[in-house]
Coordinates of C-alpha atoms in Angstrom, one line a residue:
X1 CA -48.5 49.4 -105.0
X2 CA -46.9 48.8 -101.5
X3 CA -49.2 48.9 -98.5
X4 CA -48.0 49.2 -94.9
X5 CA -49.1 46.7 -92.3
X6 CA -52.2 47.6 -90.4
X7 CA -51.6 49.1 -87.0
X8 CA -52.7 47.4 -83.7
X9 CA -52.6 48.3 -80.0
X10 CA -49.1 48.2 -78.7
X11 CA -47.7 49.7 -81.9
X12 CA -45.9 53.0 -81.9
X13 CA -47.5 56.0 -83.7
X14 CA -45.0 58.7 -84.8
X15 CA -45.8 62.4 -85.0
X16 CA -43.8 64.7 -87.2
X17 CA -44.1 68.3 -88.3
X18 CA -42.9 68.5 -91.9
X19 CA -45.3 71.4 -92.3
X20 CA -46.6 73.4 -89.3
X21 CA -46.3 71.9 -85.9
X22 CA -48.3 72.4 -82.7
X23 CA -46.5 75.3 -81.1
X24 CA -49.5 77.6 -80.7
X25 CA -53.1 77.3 -79.5
X26 CA -55.6 75.7 -80.2
X27 CA -53.3 73.1 -81.9
X28 CA -51.0 72.6 -78.8
X29 CA -53.8 71.6 -76.5
X30 CA -55.7 69.7 -79.1
X31 CA -52.5 67.7 -79.9
X32 CA -52.0 67.0 -76.2
X33 CA -55.5 65.5 -75.9
X34 CA -55.0 63.5 -79.1
X35 CA -51.8 61.9 -77.7
X36 CA -53.8 61.1 -74.5
X37 CA -56.6 59.5 -76.6
X38 CA -54.1 57.4 -78.6
X39 CA -52.4 56.2 -75.5
X40 CA -55.8 55.3 -74.0
X41 CA -56.4 53.2 -77.1
X42 CA -53.3 51.2 -76.3
X43 CA -50.7 52.9 -78.7
X44 CA -47.2 54.1 -77.8
X45 CA -46.3 57.5 -79.2
X46 CA -43.1 59.0 -80.6
X47 CA -42.7 62.7 -81.1
X48 CA -40.3 64.1 -83.7
X49 CA -37.9 67.0 -82.8
X50 CA -40.0 69.6 -84.7
X51 CA -43.4 68.9 -83.2
X52 CA -43.3 72.0 -81.1
X53 CA -40.9 74.0 -83.2
X54 CA -41.7 77.4 -84.7
X55 CA -38.4 78.6 -86.2
X56 CA -39.4 78.0 -89.8
X57 CA -41.1 80.0 -92.5
X58 CA -44.5 78.5 -93.5
X59 CA -43.4 75.2 -91.8
X60 CA -42.3 74.2 -88.3
X61 CA -38.5 74.5 -88.8
X62 CA -36.0 74.8 -91.7
X63 CA -36.6 72.7 -94.8
X64 CA -33.5 70.7 -93.9
X65 CA -34.7 70.0 -90.4
X66 CA -38.2 69.1 -91.5
X67 CA -36.9 66.7 -94.2
X68 CA -34.5 65.1 -91.8
X69 CA -37.2 64.5 -89.2
X70 CA -39.6 62.9 -91.8
X71 CA -36.9 60.8 -93.5
X72 CA -35.5 59.5 -90.2
X73 CA -38.9 58.8 -88.7
X74 CA -40.1 57.0 -91.8
X75 CA -37.0 54.9 -92.1
X76 CA -36.9 54.0 -88.4
X77 CA -33.8 56.0 -87.3
X78 CA -35.9 57.8 -84.6
X79 CA -37.6 54.5 -83.5
X80 CA -39.8 52.1 -85.4
X81 CA -43.3 53.4 -86.1
X82 CA -46.3 51.7 -87.7
X83 CA -47.8 55.0 -88.8
X84 CA -46.8 58.6 -88.9
X85 CA -49.3 61.4 -88.3
X86 CA -48.5 64.9 -89.6
X87 CA -49.0 67.6 -86.9
X88 CA -50.5 70.1 -89.4
X89 CA -50.8 71.7 -92.7
X90 CA -48.9 74.8 -93.6
X91 CA -47.6 76.8 -96.5
X92 CA -44.1 75.8 -97.7
X93 CA -43.7 72.1 -97.2
X94 CA -42.7 72.0 -100.9
X95 CA -39.3 73.3 -99.9
X96 CA -38.6 70.2 -97.9
X97 CA -38.8 67.9 -100.9
X98 CA -35.3 68.5 -102.2
X99 CA -33.9 67.3 -98.8
X100 CA -36.2 64.3 -98.2
X101 CA -34.4 61.1 -99.1
X102 CA -37.1 59.5 -101.2
X103 CA -34.7 56.7 -102.3
X104 CA -34.2 55.6 -98.7
X105 CA -38.0 55.9 -98.1
X106 CA -38.7 53.8 -101.2
X107 CA -36.3 51.1 -99.9
X108 CA -37.6 51.1 -96.4
X109 CA -40.4 49.0 -95.0
X110 CA -43.6 51.0 -95.8
X111 CA -45.2 53.0 -93.0
X112 CA -48.6 54.6 -93.0
X113 CA -48.4 58.4 -93.5
X114 CA -51.5 60.4 -92.4
X115 CA -52.1 64.0 -93.3
X116 CA -53.7 66.4 -95.8
X117 CA -53.5 69.9 -97.3
X118 CA -49.8 71.0 -97.4
X119 CA -48.9 67.3 -96.7
X120 CA -49.8 66.7 -100.4
X121 CA -46.2 67.5 -100.9
X122 CA -45.2 64.2 -99.3
X123 CA -48.3 62.0 -99.9
X124 CA -48.3 62.6 -103.6
X125 CA -44.6 61.7 -104.3
X126 CA -44.8 58.8 -101.8
X127 CA -47.5 57.3 -104.0
X128 CA -46.3 58.3 -107.5
X129 CA -42.5 58.0 -106.9
X130 CA -42.2 55.3 -104.2
X131 CA -45.3 53.3 -105.2
X132 CA -46.4 53.3 -101.5
X133 CA -49.9 54.0 -100.3
X134 CA -50.7 56.8 -97.9
X135 CA -53.7 58.3 -96.2
X136 CA -55.1 61.7 -97.2
X137 CA -56.8 62.3 -93.9
X138 CA -57.0 64.7 -90.9
X139 CA -53.8 65.8 -89.1
X140 CA -52.9 64.9 -85.6
X141 CA -54.5 67.7 -83.5
X142 CA -57.9 67.0 -85.0
X143 CA -57.9 63.8 -83.1
X144 CA -58.0 65.8 -79.9
X145 CA -61.6 67.0 -80.4
X146 CA -64.3 65.9 -77.9
X147 CA -66.2 64.0 -78.9
X148 CA -64.7 62.5 -82.1
X149 CA -66.6 62.9 -85.4
X150 CA -67.2 59.7 -87.3
X151 CA -64.6 60.6 -89.9
X152 CA -61.9 60.2 -87.2
X153 CA -63.1 56.8 -86.3
X154 CA -63.2 55.9 -90.0
X155 CA -59.6 57.0 -90.2
X156 CA -58.5 54.8 -87.4
X157 CA -60.5 51.8 -88.8
X158 CA -58.7 52.2 -92.2
X159 CA -55.4 52.1 -90.4
X160 CA -56.3 49.0 -88.4
X161 CA -57.8 47.2 -91.4
X162 CA -61.3 47.0 -89.9
X163 CA -62.7 49.3 -92.6
X164 CA -62.1 49.4 -96.3
X165 CA -64.8 51.9 -97.3
X166 CA -66.0 55.4 -96.4
X167 CA -69.0 57.5 -97.3
X168 CA -70.2 61.1 -97.0
X169 CA -71.4 62.2 -93.6
X170 CA -74.5 64.2 -94.3
X171 CA -73.6 67.6 -92.9
X172 CA -70.5 69.8 -93.0
X173 CA -68.9 72.7 -91.2
X174 CA -69.0 76.1 -92.7
X175 CA -67.8 78.1 -89.7
X176 CA -65.7 76.5 -87.0
X177 CA -66.3 77.2 -83.3
X178 CA -62.9 76.1 -82.2
X179 CA -60.8 78.9 -80.5
X180 CA -57.6 79.2 -78.5
X181 CA -59.8 79.0 -75.3
X182 CA -61.9 76.1 -76.7
X183 CA -59.3 73.9 -78.4
X184 CA -61.2 70.6 -78.1
X185 CA -64.4 71.9 -79.8
X186 CA -65.8 69.4 -82.3
X187 CA -66.9 70.2 -85.9
X188 CA -69.8 72.6 -86.1
X189 CA -71.7 70.7 -88.8
X190 CA -74.7 72.9 -89.8
X191 CA -74.8 72.6 -93.6
X192 CA -76.5 69.8 -95.4
X193 CA -74.3 67.9 -97.9
X194 CA -75.6 68.5 -101.4
X195 CA -73.6 66.9 -104.1
X196 CA -73.4 68.1 -107.7
X197 CA -73.0 65.3 -110.2
X198 CA -72.0 65.9 -113.8
X199 CA -72.3 63.0 -116.2
X200 CA -71.0 62.7 -119.7
X201 CA -74.5 62.6 -121.1
X202 CA -75.1 66.1 -119.8
X203 CA -73.1 67.3 -122.8
X204 CA -71.2 70.2 -121.3
X205 CA -68.5 71.8 -123.4
X206 CA -65.8 74.4 -122.6
X207 CA -67.3 77.8 -122.0
X208 CA -70.9 76.4 -121.7
X209 CA -70.8 74.8 -118.2
X210 CA -71.9 78.0 -116.5
X211 CA -75.4 77.5 -118.0
X212 CA -75.6 74.1 -116.3
X213 CA -73.9 75.1 -113.1
X214 CA -76.4 77.9 -112.5
X215 CA -79.3 75.5 -112.9
X216 CA -78.6 73.7 -109.6
X217 CA -81.6 71.4 -110.0
X218 CA -79.9 69.7 -113.0
X219 CA -77.1 68.6 -110.7
X220 CA -78.8 67.7 -107.5
X221 CA -81.6 65.4 -108.6
X222 CA -82.0 62.4 -106.2
X223 CA -82.3 60.1 -109.2
X224 CA -78.8 61.0 -110.5
X225 CA -76.1 58.4 -110.1
X226 CA -72.5 58.1 -111.0
X227 CA -69.9 55.4 -110.7
X228 CA -66.2 55.2 -111.4
X229 CA -63.3 52.8 -110.8
X230 CA -59.5 53.5 -110.7
X231 CA -56.5 54.3 -108.5
X232 CA -57.1 57.1 -106.1
X233 CA -54.7 60.0 -106.7
X234 CA -54.8 63.7 -105.9
X235 CA -54.7 66.1 -103.0
X236 CA -54.7 69.8 -102.5
X237 CA -54.6 71.8 -105.8
X238 CA -52.5 74.5 -104.1
X239 CA -49.7 72.0 -103.7
X240 CA -50.2 70.0 -106.8
X241 CA -49.7 72.9 -109.2
X242 CA -46.3 73.5 -107.5
X243 CA -45.2 69.9 -108.1
X244 CA -46.3 69.9 -111.8
X245 CA -43.4 70.0 -114.1
X246 CA -40.7 69.6 -111.4
X247 CA -38.5 66.6 -110.9
X248 CA -41.1 65.4 -108.4
X249 CA -43.7 65.1 -111.2
X250 CA -43.9 61.4 -112.0
X251 CA -47.6 61.4 -113.0
X252 CA -46.8 60.1 -116.5
X253 CA -44.9 57.1 -115.2
X254 CA -47.6 56.4 -112.6
X255 CA -50.4 56.7 -115.2
X256 CA -48.6 54.4 -117.6
X257 CA -48.0 51.8 -114.9
X258 CA -51.6 51.7 -113.9
X259 CA -53.1 52.3 -117.3
X260 CA -55.4 49.3 -117.0
X261 CA -56.9 50.6 -113.8
X262 CA -57.4 54.2 -114.7
X263 CA -57.1 57.0 -112.2
X264 CA -59.8 58.6 -110.0
X265 CA -58.6 62.1 -109.3
X266 CA -59.7 63.6 -106.0
X267 CA -59.0 67.4 -105.8
X268 CA -59.7 70.2 -103.3
X269 CA -58.5 73.7 -102.8
X270 CA -57.5 75.8 -99.8
X271 CA -56.3 79.3 -100.7
X272 CA -57.2 79.2 -104.4
X273 CA -60.2 81.3 -105.5
X274 CA -62.4 80.1 -108.5
X275 CA -60.2 81.8 -111.1
X276 CA -57.1 80.2 -109.5
X277 CA -58.8 76.8 -109.5
X278 CA -59.5 77.1 -113.2
X279 CA -55.9 78.1 -113.9
X280 CA -54.6 75.2 -111.8
X281 CA -56.8 72.7 -113.6
X282 CA -55.8 74.1 -117.0
X283 CA -52.2 73.7 -116.0
X284 CA -52.6 70.1 -114.9
X285 CA -54.7 69.4 -118.0
X286 CA -52.0 70.8 -120.4
X287 CA -49.3 68.8 -118.5
X288 CA -51.2 65.6 -119.4
X289 CA -52.1 64.6 -115.8
X290 CA -55.7 63.7 -116.6
X291 CA -55.2 61.6 -119.7
X292 CA -56.0 58.3 -117.9
X293 CA -58.8 59.7 -115.7
X294 CA -61.7 57.5 -115.0
X295 CA -63.5 60.1 -112.9
X296 CA -63.1 63.1 -110.7
X297 CA -64.1 63.8 -107.0
X298 CA -64.0 67.5 -106.2
X299 CA -64.1 68.6 -102.6
X300 CA -65.7 71.7 -101.3
X301 CA -63.2 74.6 -101.8
X302 CA -62.4 76.6 -98.8
X303 CA -63.7 79.7 -100.5
X304 CA -67.1 78.0 -100.9
X305 CA -69.6 79.6 -103.2
X306 CA -67.6 82.8 -103.9
X307 CA -68.1 83.5 -107.6
X308 CA -65.7 85.8 -109.6
X309 CA -66.2 87.5 -113.0
X310 CA -69.2 85.3 -113.8
X311 CA -67.3 82.1 -112.8
X312 CA -68.5 79.9 -110.0
X313 CA -66.8 76.9 -108.4
X314 CA -68.7 74.5 -110.7
X315 CA -68.0 76.1 -114.0
X316 CA -64.4 76.6 -112.9
X317 CA -64.1 72.8 -112.7
X318 CA -66.4 71.7 -115.5
X319 CA -65.1 74.0 -118.2
X320 CA -61.8 72.0 -118.0
X321 CA -62.8 68.5 -116.8
X322 CA -66.0 67.9 -118.8
X323 CA -64.0 67.3 -121.9
X324 CA -62.8 64.0 -120.5
X325 CA -66.3 62.4 -120.7
X326 CA -66.0 60.8 -117.3
X327 CA -68.2 61.5 -114.2
X328 CA -67.4 64.5 -112.0
X329 CA -68.6 64.5 -108.4
X330 CA -68.5 68.0 -106.8
X331 CA -68.9 69.3 -103.2
X332 CA -67.8 65.9 -101.8
X333 CA -66.5 65.5 -98.2
X334 CA -62.8 66.1 -99.0
X335 CA -60.6 68.9 -97.9
X336 CA -60.6 72.0 -95.8
X337 CA -64.3 72.3 -94.9
X338 CA -64.8 69.3 -92.7
X339 CA -65.6 66.5 -92.2
X340 CA -63.4 64.9 -94.8
X341 CA -63.5 61.3 -95.9
X342 CA -60.1 59.7 -95.2
X343 CA -58.8 58.1 -98.4
X344 CA -56.1 55.5 -99.0
X345 CA -54.2 57.2 -101.9
X346 CA -52.9 54.6 -104.4
X347 CA -55.6 52.1 -103.6
X348 CA -57.9 50.7 -106.3
X349 CA -61.3 52.3 -105.6
X350 CA -64.9 51.8 -106.6
X351 CA -66.8 55.0 -106.2
X352 CA -70.5 55.4 -106.3
X353 CA -72.6 58.5 -106.0
X354 CA -76.4 58.5 -105.6
X355 CA -78.3 61.5 -104.6
X356 CA -76.2 63.2 -101.9
X357 CA -74.3 60.1 -100.8
X358 CA -70.8 59.1 -102.1
X359 CA -69.4 55.7 -101.2
X360 CA -65.7 54.9 -101.7
X361 CA -64.7 51.2 -101.5
X362 CA -60.9 50.8 -101.5
X363 CA -59.0 47.6 -102.4
X364 CA -55.4 47.4 -101.2
X365 CA -54.1 45.7 -104.3

């Protein structure tokens, strides 16, 4: 696994928009404040040509333009950067992949890439096809909030090498207070983090996990503990199911290369409801993606606690994943209901869960 050099004051941070950019509020003002904060920290900034573009469909510009911006910024054609922050998530970043020059990127000196959600479409191939680590972490405008949440400081400390571990934050945001007129509003963390831990000894089988999922007390006991070790791999399910089975699906090769390490899958969903989550996991399961799994970390789905047809977010997951007889940590701080733990994808991680706290220690080896 290739790891970029840690960033330091004086380095240049690049900002690209391979998915949505910062053309509208509240993202435009939040991004402007983020740039100011980065400059105040001693970093130079370099903006790609699509940062404020809005001529694309589901992304900032055309797939060709977005791919060119990302390739040229990563390979240094637009100026040498030590890290690249995505300006946002979006809907159709998958369409840029056929135009991104992954061979050039694989041959280039590695650069940190920082983004999540639709950015799975670059983070995932970067790790599995280019053997280069990346950060599944907040996008650039989030760094404009006042004051910063701890997860943003954690993000920067991972990039600078000061930090190699993260842990859950205790509370999360169910409803955002950010608006066009209040673009710098911080997270509205009102909900207590309550983890659900499934362990192999719980004995769930396909079609039976509903009985366990509805008995919340059996998942949330403070005495319950889980641990797992493996390469961190995953992202947004909405994007991963699109990559599955395409020429950008190199999971089998990645899994074989790191067979001795095992894989910790971290997964979260944005637009998918519980039925769609189950279908997505079934598809990845049938494609063999989880054969070398040493554990699963499941983030809070955006459609949190919205059951359908007798299926809830826990049975949707466990009916598929429990057959692997490895721990499953659910409702973790990952994904679209912030705060999210920034994760170095591709790193060799030791994950421990105890009660309602998850700790992720990441080795850059």
